[in-house]
Every structure is written in structure tokens, then in C-alpha cells.
Short mmCIF file of C-alpha atoms and ligand atoms in Angstrom, two decimals:
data_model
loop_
_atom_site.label_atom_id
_atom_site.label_comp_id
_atom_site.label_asym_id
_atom_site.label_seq_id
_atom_site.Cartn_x
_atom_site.Cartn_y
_atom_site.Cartn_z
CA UNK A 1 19.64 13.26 -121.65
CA UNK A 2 20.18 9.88 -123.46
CA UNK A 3 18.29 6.71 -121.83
CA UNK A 4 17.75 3.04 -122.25
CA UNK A 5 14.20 2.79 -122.20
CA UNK A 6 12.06 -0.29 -121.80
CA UNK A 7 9.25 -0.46 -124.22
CA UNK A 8 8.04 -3.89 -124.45
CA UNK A 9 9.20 -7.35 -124.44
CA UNK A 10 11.93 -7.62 -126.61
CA UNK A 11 11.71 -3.84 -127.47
CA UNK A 12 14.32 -1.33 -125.61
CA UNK A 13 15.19 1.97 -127.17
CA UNK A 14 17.73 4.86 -126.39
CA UNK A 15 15.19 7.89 -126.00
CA UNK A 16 15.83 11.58 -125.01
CA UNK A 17 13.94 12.10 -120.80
CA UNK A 18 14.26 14.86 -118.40
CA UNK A 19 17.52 14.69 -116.23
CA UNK A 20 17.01 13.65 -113.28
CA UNK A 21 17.19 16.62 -109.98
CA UNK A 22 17.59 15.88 -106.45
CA UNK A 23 14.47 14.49 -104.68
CA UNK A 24 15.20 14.27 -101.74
CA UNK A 25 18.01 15.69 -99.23
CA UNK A 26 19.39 12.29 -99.08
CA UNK A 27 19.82 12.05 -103.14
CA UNK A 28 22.67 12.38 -104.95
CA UNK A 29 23.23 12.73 -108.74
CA UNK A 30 25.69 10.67 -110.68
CA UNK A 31 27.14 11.47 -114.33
CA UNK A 32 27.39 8.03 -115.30
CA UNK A 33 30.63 7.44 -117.11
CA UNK A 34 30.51 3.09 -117.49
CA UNK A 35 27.19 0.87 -117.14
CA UNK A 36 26.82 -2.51 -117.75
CA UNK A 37 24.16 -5.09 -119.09
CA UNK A 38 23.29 -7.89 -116.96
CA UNK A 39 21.50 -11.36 -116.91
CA UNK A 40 18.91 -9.54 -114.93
CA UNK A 41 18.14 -7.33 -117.69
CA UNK A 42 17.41 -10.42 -119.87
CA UNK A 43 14.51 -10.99 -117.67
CA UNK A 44 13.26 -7.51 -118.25
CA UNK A 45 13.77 -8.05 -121.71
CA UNK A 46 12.65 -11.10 -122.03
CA UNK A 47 9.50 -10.36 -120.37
CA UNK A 48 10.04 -12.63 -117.14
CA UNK A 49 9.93 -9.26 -114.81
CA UNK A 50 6.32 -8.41 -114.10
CA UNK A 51 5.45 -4.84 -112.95
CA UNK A 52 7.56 -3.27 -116.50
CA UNK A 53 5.91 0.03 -117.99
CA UNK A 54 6.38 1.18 -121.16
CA UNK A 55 8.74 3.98 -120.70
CA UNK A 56 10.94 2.44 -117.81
CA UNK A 57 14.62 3.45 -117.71
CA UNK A 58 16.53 -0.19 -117.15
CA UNK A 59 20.13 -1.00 -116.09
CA UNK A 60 21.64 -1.27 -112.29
CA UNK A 61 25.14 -1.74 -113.06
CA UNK A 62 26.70 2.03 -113.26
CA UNK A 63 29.53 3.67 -112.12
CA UNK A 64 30.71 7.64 -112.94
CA UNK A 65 31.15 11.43 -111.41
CA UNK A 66 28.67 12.98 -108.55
CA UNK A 67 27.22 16.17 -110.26
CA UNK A 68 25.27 17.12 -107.63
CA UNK A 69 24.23 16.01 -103.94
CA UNK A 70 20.79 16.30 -101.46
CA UNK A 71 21.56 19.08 -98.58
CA UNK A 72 21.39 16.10 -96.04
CA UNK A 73 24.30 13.52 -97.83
CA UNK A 74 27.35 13.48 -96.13
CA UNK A 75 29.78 11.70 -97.47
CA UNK A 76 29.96 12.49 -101.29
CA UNK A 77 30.75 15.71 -102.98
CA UNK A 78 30.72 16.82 -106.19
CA UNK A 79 33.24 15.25 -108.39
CA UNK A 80 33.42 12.04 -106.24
CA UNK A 81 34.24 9.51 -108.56
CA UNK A 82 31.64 6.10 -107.48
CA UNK A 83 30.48 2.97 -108.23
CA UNK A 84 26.96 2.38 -107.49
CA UNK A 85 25.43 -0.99 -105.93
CA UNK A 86 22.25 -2.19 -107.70
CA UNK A 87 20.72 -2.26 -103.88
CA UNK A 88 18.62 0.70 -103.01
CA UNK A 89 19.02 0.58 -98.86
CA UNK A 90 18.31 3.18 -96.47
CA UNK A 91 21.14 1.74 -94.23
CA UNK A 92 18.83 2.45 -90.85
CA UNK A 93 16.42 -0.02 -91.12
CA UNK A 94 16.51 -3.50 -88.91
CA UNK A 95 17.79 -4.98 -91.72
CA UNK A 96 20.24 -2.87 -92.89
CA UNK A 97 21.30 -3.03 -89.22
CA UNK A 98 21.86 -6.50 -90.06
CA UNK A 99 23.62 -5.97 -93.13
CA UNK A 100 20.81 -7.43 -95.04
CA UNK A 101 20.86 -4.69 -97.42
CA UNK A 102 18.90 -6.43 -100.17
CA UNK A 103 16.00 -6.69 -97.32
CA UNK A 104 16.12 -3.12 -96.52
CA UNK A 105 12.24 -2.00 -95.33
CA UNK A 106 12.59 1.07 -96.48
CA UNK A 107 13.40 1.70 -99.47
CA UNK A 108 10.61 0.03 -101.86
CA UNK A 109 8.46 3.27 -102.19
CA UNK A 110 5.72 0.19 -103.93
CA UNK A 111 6.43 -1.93 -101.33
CA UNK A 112 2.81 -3.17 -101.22
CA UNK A 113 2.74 -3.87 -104.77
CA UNK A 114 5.36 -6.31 -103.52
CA UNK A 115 4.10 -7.50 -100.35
CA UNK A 116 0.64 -8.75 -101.98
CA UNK A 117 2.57 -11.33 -103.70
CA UNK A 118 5.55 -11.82 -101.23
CA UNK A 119 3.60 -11.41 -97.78
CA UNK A 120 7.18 -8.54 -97.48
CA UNK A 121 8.35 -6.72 -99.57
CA UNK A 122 12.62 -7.03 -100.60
CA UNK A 123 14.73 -3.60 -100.93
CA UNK A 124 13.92 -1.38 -104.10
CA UNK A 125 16.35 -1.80 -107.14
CA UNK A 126 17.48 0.46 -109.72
CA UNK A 127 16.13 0.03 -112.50
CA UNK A 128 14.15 -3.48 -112.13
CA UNK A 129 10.44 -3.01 -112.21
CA UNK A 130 7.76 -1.36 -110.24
CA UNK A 131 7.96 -4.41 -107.99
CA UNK A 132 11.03 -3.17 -106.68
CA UNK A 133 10.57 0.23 -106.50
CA UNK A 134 9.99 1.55 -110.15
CA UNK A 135 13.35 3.47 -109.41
CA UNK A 136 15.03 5.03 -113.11
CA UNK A 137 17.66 2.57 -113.86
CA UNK A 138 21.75 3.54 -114.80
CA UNK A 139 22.27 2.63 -118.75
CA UNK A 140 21.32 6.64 -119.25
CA UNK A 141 24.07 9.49 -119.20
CA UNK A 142 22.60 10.54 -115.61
CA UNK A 143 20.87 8.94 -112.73
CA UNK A 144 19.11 9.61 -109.53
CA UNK A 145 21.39 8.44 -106.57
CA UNK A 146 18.58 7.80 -103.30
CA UNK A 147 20.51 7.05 -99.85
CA UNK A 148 23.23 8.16 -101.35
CA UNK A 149 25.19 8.48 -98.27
CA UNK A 150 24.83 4.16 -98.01
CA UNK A 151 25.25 2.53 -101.50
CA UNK A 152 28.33 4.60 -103.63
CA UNK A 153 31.73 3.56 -102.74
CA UNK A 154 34.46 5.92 -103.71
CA UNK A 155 37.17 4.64 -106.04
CA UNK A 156 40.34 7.19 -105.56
CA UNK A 157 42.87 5.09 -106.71
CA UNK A 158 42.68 5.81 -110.26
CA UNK A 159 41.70 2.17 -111.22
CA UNK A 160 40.00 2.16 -114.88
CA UNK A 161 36.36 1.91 -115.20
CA UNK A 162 36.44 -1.85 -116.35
CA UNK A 163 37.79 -2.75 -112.90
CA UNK A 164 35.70 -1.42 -110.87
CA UNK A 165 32.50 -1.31 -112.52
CA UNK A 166 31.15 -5.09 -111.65
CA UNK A 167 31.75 -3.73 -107.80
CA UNK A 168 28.06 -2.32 -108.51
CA UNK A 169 27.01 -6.34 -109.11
CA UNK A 170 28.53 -9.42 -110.69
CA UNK A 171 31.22 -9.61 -108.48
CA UNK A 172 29.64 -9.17 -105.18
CA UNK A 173 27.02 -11.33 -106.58
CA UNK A 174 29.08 -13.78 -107.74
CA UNK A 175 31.23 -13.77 -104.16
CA UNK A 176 27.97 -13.95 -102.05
CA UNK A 177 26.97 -16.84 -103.85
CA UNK A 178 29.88 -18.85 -103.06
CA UNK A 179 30.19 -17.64 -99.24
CA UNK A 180 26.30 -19.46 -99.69
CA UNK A 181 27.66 -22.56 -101.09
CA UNK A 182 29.09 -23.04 -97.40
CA UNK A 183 32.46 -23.72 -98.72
CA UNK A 184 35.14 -25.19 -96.59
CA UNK A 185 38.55 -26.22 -97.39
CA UNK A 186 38.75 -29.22 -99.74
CA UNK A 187 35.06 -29.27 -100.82
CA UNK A 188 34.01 -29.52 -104.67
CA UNK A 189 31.81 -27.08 -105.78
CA UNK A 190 29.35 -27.38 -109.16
CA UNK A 191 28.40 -23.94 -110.58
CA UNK A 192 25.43 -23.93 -113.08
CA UNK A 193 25.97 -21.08 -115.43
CA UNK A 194 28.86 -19.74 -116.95
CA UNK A 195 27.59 -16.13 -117.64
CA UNK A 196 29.34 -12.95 -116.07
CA UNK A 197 27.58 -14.06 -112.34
CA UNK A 198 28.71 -17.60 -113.08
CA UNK A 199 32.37 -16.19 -113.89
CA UNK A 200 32.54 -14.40 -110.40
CA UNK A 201 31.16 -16.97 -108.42
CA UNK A 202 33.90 -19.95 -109.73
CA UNK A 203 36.39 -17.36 -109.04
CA UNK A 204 34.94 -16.54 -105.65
CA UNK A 205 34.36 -20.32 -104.68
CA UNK A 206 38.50 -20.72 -105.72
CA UNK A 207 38.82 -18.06 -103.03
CA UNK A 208 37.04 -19.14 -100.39
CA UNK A 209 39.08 -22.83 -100.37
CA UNK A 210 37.11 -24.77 -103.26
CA UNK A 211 39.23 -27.59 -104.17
CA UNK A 212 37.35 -28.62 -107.18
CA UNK A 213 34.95 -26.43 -108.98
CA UNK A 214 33.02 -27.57 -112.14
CA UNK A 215 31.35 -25.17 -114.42
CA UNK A 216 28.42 -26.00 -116.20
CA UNK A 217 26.65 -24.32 -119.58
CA UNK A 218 26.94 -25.18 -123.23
CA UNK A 219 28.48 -21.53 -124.74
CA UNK A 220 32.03 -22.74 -125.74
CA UNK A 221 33.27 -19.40 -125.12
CA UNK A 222 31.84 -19.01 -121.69
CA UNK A 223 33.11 -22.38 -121.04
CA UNK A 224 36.45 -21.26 -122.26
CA UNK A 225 36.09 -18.30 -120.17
CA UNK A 226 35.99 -20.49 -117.06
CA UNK A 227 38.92 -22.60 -117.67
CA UNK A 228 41.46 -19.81 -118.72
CA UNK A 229 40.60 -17.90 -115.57
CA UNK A 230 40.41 -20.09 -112.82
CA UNK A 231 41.08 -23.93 -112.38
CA UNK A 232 37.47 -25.23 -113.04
CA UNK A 233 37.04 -28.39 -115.08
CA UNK A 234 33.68 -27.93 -117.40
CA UNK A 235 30.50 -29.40 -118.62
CA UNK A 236 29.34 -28.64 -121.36
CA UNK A 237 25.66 -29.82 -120.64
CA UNK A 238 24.68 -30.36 -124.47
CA UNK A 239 27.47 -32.87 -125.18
CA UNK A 240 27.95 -34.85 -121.41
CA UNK A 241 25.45 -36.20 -118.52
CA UNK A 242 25.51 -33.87 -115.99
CA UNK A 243 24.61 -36.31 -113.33
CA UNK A 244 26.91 -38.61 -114.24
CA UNK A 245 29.59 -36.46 -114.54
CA UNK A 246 29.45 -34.89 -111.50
CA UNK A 247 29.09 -38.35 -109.84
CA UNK A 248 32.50 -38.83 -111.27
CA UNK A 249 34.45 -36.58 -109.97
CA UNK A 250 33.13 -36.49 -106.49
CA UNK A 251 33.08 -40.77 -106.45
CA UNK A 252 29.54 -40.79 -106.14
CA UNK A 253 28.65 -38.05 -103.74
CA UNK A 254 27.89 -35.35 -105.17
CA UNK A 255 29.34 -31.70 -105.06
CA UNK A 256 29.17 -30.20 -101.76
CA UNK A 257 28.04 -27.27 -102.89
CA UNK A 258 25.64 -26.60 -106.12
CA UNK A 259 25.33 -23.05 -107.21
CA UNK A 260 22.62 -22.11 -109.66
CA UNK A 261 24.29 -19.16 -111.43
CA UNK A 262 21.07 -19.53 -114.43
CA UNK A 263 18.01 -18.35 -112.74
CA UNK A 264 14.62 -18.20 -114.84
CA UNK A 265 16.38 -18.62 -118.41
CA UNK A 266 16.62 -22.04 -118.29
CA UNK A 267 13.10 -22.54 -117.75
CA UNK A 268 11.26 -20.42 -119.88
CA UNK A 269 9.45 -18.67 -116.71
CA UNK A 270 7.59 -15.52 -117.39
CA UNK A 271 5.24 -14.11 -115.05
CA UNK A 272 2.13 -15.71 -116.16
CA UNK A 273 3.50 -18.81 -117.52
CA UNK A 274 5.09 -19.90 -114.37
CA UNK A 275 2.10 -20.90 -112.32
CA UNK A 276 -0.24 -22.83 -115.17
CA UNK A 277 2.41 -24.41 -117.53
CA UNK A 278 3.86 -26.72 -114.99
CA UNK A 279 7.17 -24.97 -115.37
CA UNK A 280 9.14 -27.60 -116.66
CA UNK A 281 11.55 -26.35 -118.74
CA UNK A 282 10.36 -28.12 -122.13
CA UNK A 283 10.12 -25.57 -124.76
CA UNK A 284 13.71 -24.23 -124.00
CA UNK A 285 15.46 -27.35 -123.27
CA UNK A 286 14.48 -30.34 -124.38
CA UNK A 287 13.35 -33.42 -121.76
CA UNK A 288 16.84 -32.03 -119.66
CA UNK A 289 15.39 -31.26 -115.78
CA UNK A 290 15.86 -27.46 -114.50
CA UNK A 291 18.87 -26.15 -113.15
CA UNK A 292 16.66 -26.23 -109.35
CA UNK A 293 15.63 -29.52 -110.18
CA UNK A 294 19.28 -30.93 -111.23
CA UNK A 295 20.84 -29.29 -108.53
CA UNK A 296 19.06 -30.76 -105.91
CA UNK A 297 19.07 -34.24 -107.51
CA UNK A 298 23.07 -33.67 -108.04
CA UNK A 299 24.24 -32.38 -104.55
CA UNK A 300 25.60 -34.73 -102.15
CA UNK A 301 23.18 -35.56 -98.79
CA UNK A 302 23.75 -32.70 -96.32
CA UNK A 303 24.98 -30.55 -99.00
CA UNK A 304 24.07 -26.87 -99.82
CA UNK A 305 22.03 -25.11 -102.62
CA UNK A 306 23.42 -21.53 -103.47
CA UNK A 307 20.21 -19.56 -105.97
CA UNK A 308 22.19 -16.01 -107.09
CA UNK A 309 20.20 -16.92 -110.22
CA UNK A 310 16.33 -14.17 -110.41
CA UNK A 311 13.33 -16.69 -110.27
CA UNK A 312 9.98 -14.58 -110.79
CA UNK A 313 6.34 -16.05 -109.48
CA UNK A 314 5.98 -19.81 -108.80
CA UNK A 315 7.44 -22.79 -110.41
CA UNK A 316 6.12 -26.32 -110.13
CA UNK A 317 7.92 -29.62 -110.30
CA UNK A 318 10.60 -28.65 -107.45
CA UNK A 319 11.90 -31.73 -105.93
CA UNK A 320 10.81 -30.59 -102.09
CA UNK A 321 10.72 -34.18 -101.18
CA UNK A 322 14.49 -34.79 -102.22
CA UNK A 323 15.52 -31.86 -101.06
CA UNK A 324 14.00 -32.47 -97.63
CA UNK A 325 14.92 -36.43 -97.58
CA UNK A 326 18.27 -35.19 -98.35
CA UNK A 327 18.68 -32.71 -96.06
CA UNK A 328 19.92 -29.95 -98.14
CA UNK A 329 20.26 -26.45 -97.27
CA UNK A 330 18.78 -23.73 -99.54
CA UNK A 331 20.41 -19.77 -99.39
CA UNK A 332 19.29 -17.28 -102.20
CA UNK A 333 18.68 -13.77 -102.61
CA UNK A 334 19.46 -10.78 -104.20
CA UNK A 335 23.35 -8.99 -103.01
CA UNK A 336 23.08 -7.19 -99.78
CA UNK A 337 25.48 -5.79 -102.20
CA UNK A 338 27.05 -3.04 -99.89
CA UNK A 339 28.19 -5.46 -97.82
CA UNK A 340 30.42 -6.65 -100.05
CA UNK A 341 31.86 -3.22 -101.48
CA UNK A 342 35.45 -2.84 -98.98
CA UNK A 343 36.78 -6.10 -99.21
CA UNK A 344 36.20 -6.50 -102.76
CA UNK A 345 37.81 -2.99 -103.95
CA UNK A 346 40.81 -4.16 -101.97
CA UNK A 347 41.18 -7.17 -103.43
CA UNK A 348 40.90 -5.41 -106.78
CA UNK A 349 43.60 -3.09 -105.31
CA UNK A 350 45.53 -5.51 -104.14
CA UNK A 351 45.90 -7.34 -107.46
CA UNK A 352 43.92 -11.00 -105.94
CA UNK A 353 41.36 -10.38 -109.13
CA UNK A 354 40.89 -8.46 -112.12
CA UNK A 355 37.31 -7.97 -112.90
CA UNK A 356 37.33 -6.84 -116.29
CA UNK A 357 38.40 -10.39 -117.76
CA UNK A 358 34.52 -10.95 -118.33
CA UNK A 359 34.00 -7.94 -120.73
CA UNK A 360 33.68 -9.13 -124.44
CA UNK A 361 31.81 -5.64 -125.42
CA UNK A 362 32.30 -2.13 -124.66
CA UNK A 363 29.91 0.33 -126.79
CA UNK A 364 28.41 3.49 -126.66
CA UNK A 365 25.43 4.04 -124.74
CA UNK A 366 23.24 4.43 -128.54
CA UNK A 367 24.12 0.76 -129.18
CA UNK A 368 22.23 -0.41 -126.54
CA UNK A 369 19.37 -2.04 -128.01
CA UNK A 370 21.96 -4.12 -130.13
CA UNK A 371 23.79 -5.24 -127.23
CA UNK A 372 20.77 -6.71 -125.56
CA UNK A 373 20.05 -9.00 -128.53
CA UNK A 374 23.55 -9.64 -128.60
CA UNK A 375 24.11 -10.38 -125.26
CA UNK A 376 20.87 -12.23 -125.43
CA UNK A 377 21.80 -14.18 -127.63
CA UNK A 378 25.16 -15.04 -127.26
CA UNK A 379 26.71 -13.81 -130.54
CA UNK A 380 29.74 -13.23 -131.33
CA UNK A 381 31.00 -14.35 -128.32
CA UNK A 382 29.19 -12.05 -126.19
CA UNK A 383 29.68 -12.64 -122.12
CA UNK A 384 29.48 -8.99 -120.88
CA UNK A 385 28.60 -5.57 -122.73
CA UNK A 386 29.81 -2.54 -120.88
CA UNK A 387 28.25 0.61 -121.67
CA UNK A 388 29.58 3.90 -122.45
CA UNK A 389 27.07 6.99 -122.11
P1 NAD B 1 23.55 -14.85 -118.36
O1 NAD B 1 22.19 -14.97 -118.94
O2 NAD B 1 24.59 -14.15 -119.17
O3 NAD B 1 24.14 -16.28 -117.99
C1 NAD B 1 23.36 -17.41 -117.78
C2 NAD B 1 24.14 -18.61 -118.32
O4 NAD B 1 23.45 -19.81 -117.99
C3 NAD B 1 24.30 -18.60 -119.83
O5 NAD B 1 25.67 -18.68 -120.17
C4 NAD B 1 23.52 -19.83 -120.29
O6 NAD B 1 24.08 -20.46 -121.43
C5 NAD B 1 23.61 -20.72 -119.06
N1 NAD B 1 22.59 -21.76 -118.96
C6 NAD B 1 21.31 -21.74 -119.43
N2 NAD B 1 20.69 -22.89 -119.11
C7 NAD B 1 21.58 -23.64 -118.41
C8 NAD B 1 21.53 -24.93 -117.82
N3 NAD B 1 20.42 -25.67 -117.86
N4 NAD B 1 22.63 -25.41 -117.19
C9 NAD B 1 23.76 -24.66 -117.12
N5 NAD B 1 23.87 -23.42 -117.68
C10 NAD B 1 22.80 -22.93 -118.31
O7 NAD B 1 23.32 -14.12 -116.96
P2 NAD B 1 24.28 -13.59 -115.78
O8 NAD B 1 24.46 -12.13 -115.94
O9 NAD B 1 25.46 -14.44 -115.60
O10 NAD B 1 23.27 -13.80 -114.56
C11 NAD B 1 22.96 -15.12 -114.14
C12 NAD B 1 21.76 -15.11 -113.21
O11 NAD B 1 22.10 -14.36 -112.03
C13 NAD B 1 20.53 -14.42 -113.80
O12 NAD B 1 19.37 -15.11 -113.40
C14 NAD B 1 20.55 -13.05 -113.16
O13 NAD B 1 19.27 -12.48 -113.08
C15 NAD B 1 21.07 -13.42 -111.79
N6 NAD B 1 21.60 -12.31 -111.00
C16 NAD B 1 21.29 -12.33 -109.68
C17 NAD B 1 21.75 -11.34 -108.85
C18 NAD B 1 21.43 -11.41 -107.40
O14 NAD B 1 21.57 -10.41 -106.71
N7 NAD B 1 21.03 -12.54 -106.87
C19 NAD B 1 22.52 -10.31 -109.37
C20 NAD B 1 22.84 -10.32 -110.72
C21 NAD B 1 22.37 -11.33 -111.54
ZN1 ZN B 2 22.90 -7.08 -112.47
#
């Protein structure tokens, strides 16, 4: 079959690899009919992610037809049409119990590759690194489905592909992160970020009772993006104070809550620069502070920090002193994505949202590599590439 295959940083190619077979009893296989590229993949991309081999198949965003399923799965057959979370969770664990599918314990098959650096290890991922499983990622024509009785939700309702598909990520993503914003009714919220995750989570925040949301980035068309879509006001951070701003529309408090929707982008954090180069964000932004940093220095006392954006390693320079003095509250985390995957297909159902205003791309699977620098890069007006295999 055809697969996206990292080769180095800044190098991804679409190479012919075995198709995948059933592993396990529990497996399922999926003929992927719509994947997506996310911010996440930047970081692969960019180098950020450590634990990459040459040869790894990338992408966690898929969606398409089971072709075949493990003797032990339940509750797919074969021409089950799913979408696929990015979360790899065994659904029996403690913390799958909880719901804290992102946490699961058992499904990082490296797991001590993580816990040397963590002290635990987080759930495995699909495509995202040895780190987090080394599992074959979805921008291929096929892909390995483990637990496959816990993650794929069945879409029935013939919905198109463009609906549906950011069920596997962005939008749960984007929703989680404003349920940990702490909204209530009448609060302002600031998101940071104005990429397909920042998209969902303004929407999400509007949702969930925002009054005010302000969106933050300097891409006029993501910025334009925001405005046409929800009711968010916007900063574009290259042209206006953030601070200032923000102190202006909330008469001096600050937002309630301050979502950072950017993750290690803004501050040029690969693995190995993150612990010796201070981490301050210099080369890529000029004397501006990081998103973490601004955030904290933005949000009003008592207020709360919401981190969907992927930090990798260490960073220095993070305000804990203002963050502690002004008693802030921090929730982050990668989607316990399956959590998420009812509510949010009935809302789709229902009409509340339609997903697919974030896709600016839709290719076939062979212009991959393209996409990435596009997306990467922002051209031609790039916000979301979806994938056709
Ligand atoms: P993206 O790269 O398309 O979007 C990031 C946006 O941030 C860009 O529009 C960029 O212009 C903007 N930006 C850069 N510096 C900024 C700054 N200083 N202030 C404000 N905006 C700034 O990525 P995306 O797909 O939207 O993903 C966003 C983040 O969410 C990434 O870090 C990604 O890894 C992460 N993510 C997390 C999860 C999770 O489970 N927690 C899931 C998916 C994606
Ligand atoms: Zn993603």
C-alpha cells in the first residue's frame, strides 16, 4: 500500500510498505477513505518530536471502511464505516475507568522509553513517535486499528467525510480545551492560536457560555477564519499589544480564561534545544514573550490556563512565580479523545456545528509531502489539508 513516511526533519515521502494484518484479537483493520494533517504533525516534521525513525508511518487523524477485524472485537464488522480517535486506550485500565483515555496504562507497548523521561508513561498514539508507542500512523490507504472495540465510533448517518473526520481530533481537542478554560456564563475567554485546534476551541468556548472570546495569531486568513465563524473579536499579534489589548476589553482584568491553542511552534523547541537554549522564543519571534509566558502574565488573578497546544522536553523562563502569586490554575493534556466522540457526532447531527468550515485543502494521499510544507507554512491560505488515500 501507499504511506506517508517520515524520513527526516523536514523530509516525508509517500512510499510503498506491507499492509498491515491483524495483530492481535483485539485489532481491527481500517481502509482509510479521509485523513487529515495536523499541528501535531508539524512537530514531527519539524523535528520537535523526539523518538522519530526513519521509516515511521505519521498521521492520527483518519477515518474510512473496517476491512477486517481481531476474533476477540465486538463491536465492529466488516464494512463499518468509522472515525478513528488519535488515542490508543485499552478502555480497562484505571484510567480509562476514569475516562482519562489519553492516560490509558496500557497501551504504550514503549512505555518505559516514556517513563524514563516522564516518571509515567501517557497512552500510545497513532502515529506520533516511539515515545508514544511507535504505533503506524493513518495518512496511508490502510491502518492497524488496536482496541478496536474502544476508540472507532460508527458514523451511519451518511454524513460526508469532511464532517466527521475532525471527530478523530481537532474538534474534541478543541472542545476539551475550552471545558479546561473553566468557562462559566459571562466570562471572556483569550485563545492563542488560530490554527484548526484554535478554530474548534473558540467555537467550543462560544458553546460552553463564553461571552467574549478573542482570538489571537497573525495569519489574516486564520484570523478571518475566526471572525466569520463565530463571534470572536481578533488580535492580530504582529500589528497590536497583546497585553494591552486584552486589558481593554476585560477593563483591566484579564481574560478569565487563556487557552494556548500554539504549543511548541512559537518557541522554536526541539528536543535538544529546549533544555540548554533558555527557551525563549528569540529566533522565531522577535523580543515578543511565549504564548506560556503571555498567558500567564495576561490572565486575570484566579483565572485558568487551558495548554491543548504539544510542548516536548523542558522549557525555561516559565513565569512559576506569577503563576503561583496569581493563583492560576493550569489543565493540559492530550484528548481523552473518546470521551468526547457521542456528544460531538450529535451535535454534528444535530446541525449545532459543521466541522468542515476549517478545510482549505483536500488532496490525494501522493500530495502529501506538499501539503506539509504548505500547511507548514501557511501558503496559500492553508488552515487544514484533508487527505484522500
Ligand atoms: P497550527 O500550527 O496550524 O496552528 C498554530 C497557530 O498558532 C498558527 O496559526 C500560528 O500562526 C499561531 N501562532 C504561532 N505563534 C503564535 C503566538 N505567539 N501567538 C498566537 N498565535 C501564534 O496547529 P493546530 O493544528 O491548530 O494545533 C495547535 C496546537 O495544538 C499544536 O501544538 C498541536 O500539536 C496541538 N494539538 C494538541 C492536541 C491535544 O490532544 N492536546 C491535539 C491536536 C493538536
Ligand atoms: Zn492531531
Amino acid at each position: 500500500m501507499r504511506a506517508l513516511r517520515w524520513h527526516d526533519e523536514g523530509d516525508v515521502r509517500v512510499d510503498d510498505v506491507p499492509k498491515p494484518e491483524i495483530q492481535e484479537p483485539t485489532d481491527a483493520v481500517i481502509e482509510i477513505t479521509a485523513t487529515a494533517i495536523c499541528g501535531s504533525d508539524l512537530h514531527l516534521y519539524d523535528g520537535f518530536m523526539p523518538g522519530m525513525e526513519e521509516g515511521d508511518i505519521i498521521g492520527h487523524e483518519p477515518m474510512g471502511e473496517v476491512v477486517e477485524v481481531g476474533s476477540a472485537v465486538e463491536t465492529l464488522s466488516e464494512g463499518d464505516r468509522v472515525v478513528v480517535p488519535f488515542t490508543i486506550s485499552c478502555g480497562a485500565c484505571w484510567y480509562c475507568d476514569q475516562q482519562l483515555y489519553s492516560l490509558c496504562d496500557e497501551s504504550n507497548p514503549n512505555a518505559e522509553m516514556a517513563s524514563e523521561s516522564m516518571g509515567h508513561s501517557p497512552a500510545g498514539l497513532f502515529g506520533f513517535s516511539h515515545m508514544l508507542g511507535g504505533y503506524d500512523g493513518g495518512q496511508a490507504e490502510y491502518l492497524r486499528v488496536p482496541y478496536a472495540d474502544v476508540g472507532p465510533i460508527k458514523v451511519d448517518s451518511g454524513l460526508p467525510d469532511e464532517k466527521v473526520l475532525f471527530l478523530s481530533d481537532i474538534f474534541p481537542t478543541g472542545y476539551m480545551a475550552a471545558e479546561n478554560a473553566d468557562i462559566e456564563n459571562g466570562d471572556t475567554v483569550a485563545v492563542w492560536g488560530c490554527g484548526p485546534v484554535g478554530q474548534f476551541a473558540i467555537q467550543s468556548a462560544e458553546m460552553l457560555g463564553a461571552e467574549r472570546v478573542v482570538a489571537i495569531d497573525r495569519e489574516r486568513e486564520r484570523l478571518d477564519m475566526a471572525r466569520e465563524h463565530s463571534d470572536a473579536e481578533v488580535i492580530d499579534f504582529e500589528s497590536e499589544d497583546v497585553y494591552d489589548r486584552l486589558m481593554d476589553v476585560t477593563d483591566g482584568h484579564g481574560p478569565d480564561g487563556c487557552i494556548d491553542a500554539v504549543g511548541a511552534e512559537a518557541h522554536g523547541a526541539g528536543p535538544s534545544s529546549v533544555a540548554d537554549s533558555g527557551q525563549d522564543g528569540e529566533e522565531m519571534q522577535g523580543d515578543r514573550p511565549y504564548v506560556l509566558q503571555e498567558a500567564v502574565r495576561c490572565c486575570r488573578k484566579g483565572g485558568t490556563l487551558s495548554v491543548p497546544g504539544v510542548y516536548t522536553g523542558e522549557m525555561n523562563g516559565f513565569p512559576t512565580g506569577s503563576l503561583m502569586n496569581k493563583g492560576l490554575t493550569v489543565n493540559t493534556g492530550q484528548t481523552h479523545v473518546q470521551r468526547y466522540l457521542d456528544p460531538l457526532l450529535e451535535r454534528i447531527e444535530d446541525g449545532d456545528i459543521d466541522p468542515s468550515f476549517v478545510v482549505t485543502h483536500q488532496e490525494s494521499l501522493e500530495k502529501a509531502p506538499e501539503m506539509y510544507e504548505t500547511f507548514r507554512d501557511k501558503n496559500d491560505g492553508c488552515v487544514k489539508v484533508m487527505l484522500n488515500p
